[in-house]
Amino acid sequence: MIAQPTIGVFALQGDVREHVRMLQGAGVTALPVRRPSELARVDALVLPGGESTTMYKLAGIFDLLEPLRKRLAGGMPSLGTCAGMIMLADRIESGIEGQETLGGLDVVVRRNAFGRQVDSFESDVDFVGFDAPFHALLIRAPWVEKVGEGVDVLATVASGPAVGRIVAVRQGLVMATSFHPEITRDDRIHRYFVDLVRSS
Ligand code: GLN
């Protein structure tokens, strides 16, 4: 039980400010994380949307790769959105040559999965535990192609050509969405995550 958690947002690349705002709105202390000493101060971490190939490279340059992997392997609660989902996946499809992830989620994630025709789109998704659909914004988004045994599917696309595709998952204290909850006004995903962190 962590009553007053500090939640970090990986801040070397991606839409950091929006996540910080959402987390503060949900009542926790939020801190950008750019170096190992900052990572050491947080109870949980958000990996934002952006570009996973760049995130991976920068995490290496800033000596964050191994500290991040260690914390994740040690059970740090985390939320990955879009590129952040890719970073948390144990395995990826359509990565660039040499692209690695941090891991933590027993899933296969396909980068840029929705294809060129529908690079970016919006869709209502039914999110497990929410009493009304979540309006999801997908921007060159990945989807989850395969889930391991301990992984719960939280949301799938409700209609259109990509109907049924998995766009949110959770494995214990680690969760990920293909879409960008931080750029909506709907803070239910952040509150869900904050509850998870508080219960950890
Ligand atoms: N296509 C990006 C990647 O591979 C993800 C896009 C996003 O985060 N909106 O990392």
Short mmCIF file of C-alpha atoms and ligand atoms in Angstrom, two decimals:
data_model
loop_
_atom_site.label_atom_id
_atom_site.label_comp_id
_atom_site.label_asym_id
_atom_site.label_seq_id
_atom_site.Cartn_x
_atom_site.Cartn_y
_atom_site.Cartn_z
CA MET A 1 0.00 0.00 0.00
CA ILE A 2 1.56 3.34 -1.07
CA ALA A 3 -0.77 6.13 0.01
CA GLN A 4 1.20 9.03 -1.53
CA PRO A 5 3.13 7.62 -4.46
CA THR A 6 5.57 9.52 -6.64
CA ILE A 7 5.14 8.52 -10.25
CA GLY A 8 7.84 9.22 -12.82
CA VAL A 9 7.38 9.91 -16.50
CA PHE A 10 10.20 8.76 -18.79
CA ALA A 11 11.18 12.12 -20.23
CA LEU A 12 13.94 11.68 -22.79
CA GLN A 13 11.40 11.70 -25.62
CA GLY A 14 7.64 11.75 -26.11
CA ASP A 15 4.62 13.56 -24.74
CA VAL A 16 5.79 13.96 -21.17
CA ARG A 17 3.97 17.10 -20.03
CA GLU A 18 0.51 15.74 -20.76
CA HIS A 19 1.15 12.65 -18.64
CA VAL A 20 2.56 14.74 -15.79
CA ARG A 21 -0.60 16.87 -15.83
CA MET A 22 -2.92 13.88 -15.87
CA LEU A 23 -1.08 12.24 -12.98
CA GLN A 24 -1.11 15.45 -10.92
CA GLY A 25 -4.84 15.72 -11.62
CA ALA A 26 -5.23 12.21 -10.27
CA GLY A 27 -3.66 13.38 -7.01
CA VAL A 28 -0.10 12.08 -7.08
CA THR A 29 3.34 13.67 -7.28
CA ALA A 30 4.66 13.35 -10.84
CA LEU A 31 8.31 13.69 -11.80
CA PRO A 32 10.06 13.67 -15.19
CA VAL A 33 12.73 10.96 -15.28
CA ARG A 34 15.85 11.60 -17.35
CA ARG A 35 18.57 10.06 -15.22
CA PRO A 36 19.10 7.08 -12.93
CA SER A 37 18.99 9.22 -9.76
CA GLU A 38 15.49 10.39 -10.72
CA LEU A 39 14.37 6.85 -11.49
CA ALA A 40 15.53 5.85 -8.03
CA ARG A 41 13.13 8.39 -6.46
CA VAL A 42 9.92 7.13 -8.09
CA ASP A 43 7.56 4.36 -7.01
CA ALA A 44 6.18 3.79 -10.50
CA LEU A 45 6.79 4.90 -14.07
CA VAL A 46 4.87 6.02 -17.16
CA LEU A 47 6.45 5.46 -20.56
CA PRO A 48 4.82 7.94 -22.93
CA GLY A 49 3.99 7.88 -26.61
CA GLY A 50 6.59 9.14 -29.05
CA GLU A 51 9.02 7.07 -31.04
CA SER A 52 10.21 3.81 -29.53
CA THR A 53 13.36 3.56 -31.67
CA THR A 54 14.51 6.98 -30.43
CA MET A 55 13.52 6.18 -26.84
CA TYR A 56 15.60 3.04 -26.95
CA LYS A 57 18.64 4.88 -28.33
CA LEU A 58 18.37 7.77 -25.85
CA ALA A 59 17.83 5.44 -22.89
CA GLY A 60 21.16 3.85 -23.82
CA ILE A 61 22.97 7.17 -24.23
CA PHE A 62 21.64 8.46 -20.88
CA ASP A 63 22.56 5.26 -19.02
CA LEU A 64 18.95 4.48 -18.23
CA LEU A 65 18.56 1.19 -20.08
CA GLU A 66 19.88 -1.18 -17.43
CA PRO A 67 18.43 0.76 -14.44
CA LEU A 68 15.02 0.70 -16.15
CA ARG A 69 15.25 -3.00 -16.92
CA LYS A 70 16.25 -3.70 -13.32
CA ARG A 71 13.35 -1.73 -11.85
CA LEU A 72 10.86 -3.37 -14.22
CA ALA A 73 12.23 -6.82 -13.48
CA GLY A 74 11.90 -5.94 -9.78
CA GLY A 75 8.16 -5.33 -10.17
CA MET A 76 7.91 -1.53 -10.49
CA PRO A 77 4.35 -0.63 -11.52
CA SER A 78 4.34 0.90 -14.97
CA LEU A 79 2.07 2.22 -17.67
CA GLY A 80 3.19 2.38 -21.30
CA THR A 81 1.21 4.29 -23.90
CA CYS A 82 1.77 3.76 -27.63
CA ALA A 83 5.59 3.87 -28.03
CA GLY A 84 5.64 3.14 -24.28
CA MET A 85 3.68 -0.06 -24.92
CA ILE A 86 6.38 -1.08 -27.40
CA MET A 87 9.07 -0.35 -24.80
CA LEU A 88 7.36 -2.61 -22.24
CA ALA A 89 6.75 -5.53 -24.59
CA ASP A 90 8.93 -8.60 -24.17
CA ARG A 91 8.86 -9.14 -27.96
CA ILE A 92 8.16 -6.86 -30.92
CA GLU A 93 7.36 -7.31 -34.61
CA SER A 94 8.37 -4.72 -37.23
CA GLY A 95 11.02 -3.11 -35.07
CA ILE A 96 13.95 -1.49 -36.84
CA GLU A 97 17.17 -3.44 -37.04
CA GLY A 98 18.75 -3.74 -33.61
CA GLN A 99 15.75 -2.24 -31.78
CA GLU A 100 15.40 -3.63 -28.28
CA THR A 101 12.79 -3.09 -25.62
CA LEU A 102 12.86 -2.88 -21.83
CA GLY A 103 10.47 -5.79 -21.40
CA GLY A 104 8.18 -6.59 -18.50
CA LEU A 105 5.01 -7.46 -20.37
CA ASP A 106 4.66 -10.99 -21.72
CA VAL A 107 3.22 -9.94 -25.08
CA VAL A 108 4.15 -9.64 -28.73
CA VAL A 109 3.51 -6.09 -29.96
CA ARG A 110 3.46 -5.08 -33.62
CA ARG A 111 4.78 -1.57 -34.36
CA ASN A 112 2.84 0.69 -36.74
CA ALA A 113 0.31 -2.13 -36.92
CA PHE A 114 -2.74 -0.34 -38.25
CA GLY A 115 -1.06 0.39 -41.60
CA ARG A 116 -0.61 3.42 -43.80
CA GLN A 117 -4.26 3.79 -44.79
CA VAL A 118 -5.24 4.34 -41.20
CA ASP A 119 -2.06 5.85 -39.76
CA SER A 120 -4.05 7.73 -37.18
CA PHE A 121 -7.64 7.24 -36.17
CA GLU A 122 -10.07 7.45 -33.31
CA SER A 123 -12.21 4.67 -31.98
CA ASP A 124 -14.37 3.96 -28.97
CA VAL A 125 -13.03 1.03 -27.01
CA ASP A 126 -14.70 -0.97 -24.30
CA PHE A 127 -12.34 -0.92 -21.37
CA VAL A 128 -12.75 -3.64 -18.74
CA GLY A 129 -14.13 -2.13 -15.54
CA PHE A 130 -15.26 1.19 -17.08
CA ASP A 131 -18.99 1.78 -17.28
CA ALA A 132 -18.75 3.81 -20.52
CA PRO A 133 -16.46 3.33 -23.56
CA PHE A 134 -13.12 5.15 -23.72
CA HIS A 135 -12.53 7.34 -26.76
CA ALA A 136 -9.13 6.16 -27.99
CA LEU A 137 -6.75 8.20 -30.17
CA LEU A 138 -4.38 5.97 -32.12
CA ILE A 139 -1.37 7.60 -33.82
CA ARG A 140 0.87 5.24 -35.80
CA ALA A 141 -0.07 2.88 -33.04
CA PRO A 142 1.01 -0.63 -32.23
CA TRP A 143 -1.39 -3.44 -31.40
CA VAL A 144 -0.87 -6.47 -29.21
CA GLU A 145 -0.55 -9.50 -31.40
CA LYS A 146 -0.15 -12.21 -28.76
CA VAL A 147 -0.59 -12.30 -25.00
CA GLY A 148 1.10 -14.64 -22.54
CA GLU A 149 -0.78 -16.55 -19.86
CA GLY A 150 -0.66 -13.98 -17.09
CA VAL A 151 -1.79 -11.10 -19.29
CA ASP A 152 -5.33 -9.71 -19.19
CA VAL A 153 -6.80 -7.97 -22.23
CA LEU A 154 -8.34 -4.68 -21.05
CA ALA A 155 -9.57 -3.25 -24.37
CA THR A 156 -10.13 -4.15 -28.01
CA VAL A 157 -11.18 -2.03 -31.01
CA ALA A 158 -14.98 -2.06 -31.10
CA SER A 159 -15.66 -1.49 -34.82
CA GLY A 160 -14.15 -0.78 -38.24
CA PRO A 161 -11.45 -2.65 -40.17
CA ALA A 162 -9.35 -3.30 -37.08
CA VAL A 163 -12.25 -4.64 -35.01
CA GLY A 164 -11.16 -7.01 -32.26
CA ARG A 165 -7.53 -5.88 -32.20
CA ILE A 166 -6.10 -5.74 -28.69
CA VAL A 167 -5.27 -2.16 -27.65
CA ALA A 168 -4.87 -2.38 -23.87
CA VAL A 169 -3.43 -5.06 -21.61
CA ARG A 170 -2.38 -5.59 -18.03
CA GLN A 171 -0.07 -8.05 -16.36
CA GLY A 172 -0.15 -7.54 -12.62
CA LEU A 173 1.17 -4.04 -11.99
CA VAL A 174 2.23 -3.38 -15.57
CA MET A 175 -0.26 -2.01 -18.06
CA ALA A 176 -0.11 -0.64 -21.59
CA THR A 177 -2.36 1.01 -24.13
CA SER A 178 -1.90 1.37 -27.91
CA PHE A 179 -3.66 4.70 -27.69
CA HIS A 180 -2.91 8.07 -26.05
CA PRO A 181 -5.06 8.62 -22.94
CA GLU A 182 -2.94 11.65 -21.97
CA ILE A 183 -4.17 13.77 -24.89
CA THR A 184 -7.84 13.35 -24.08
CA ARG A 185 -9.77 14.97 -21.25
CA ASP A 186 -10.66 11.56 -19.92
CA ASP A 187 -8.42 10.66 -16.99
CA ARG A 188 -9.90 7.24 -16.22
CA ILE A 189 -6.84 5.31 -17.46
CA HIS A 190 -4.49 7.43 -15.32
CA ARG A 191 -6.77 6.98 -12.31
CA TYR A 192 -6.88 3.23 -12.95
CA PHE A 193 -3.07 3.23 -12.95
CA VAL A 194 -2.80 5.41 -9.86
CA ASP A 195 -5.13 3.00 -8.00
CA LEU A 196 -2.92 0.14 -9.12
CA VAL A 197 0.18 1.93 -7.82
CA ARG A 198 -1.52 2.76 -4.52
CA SER A 199 -2.51 -0.88 -4.05
CA SER A 200 1.04 -2.14 -4.75
N1 GLN B 1 5.12 4.40 -34.22
C1 GLN B 1 5.74 4.80 -32.99
C2 GLN B 1 6.83 3.84 -32.56
O1 GLN B 1 7.12 2.90 -33.21
C3 GLN B 1 4.71 4.95 -31.88
C4 GLN B 1 3.80 6.10 -32.16
C5 GLN B 1 3.26 6.78 -30.94
O2 GLN B 1 3.74 6.63 -29.84
N2 GLN B 1 2.25 7.59 -31.17
O3 GLN B 1 7.42 4.02 -31.56
#
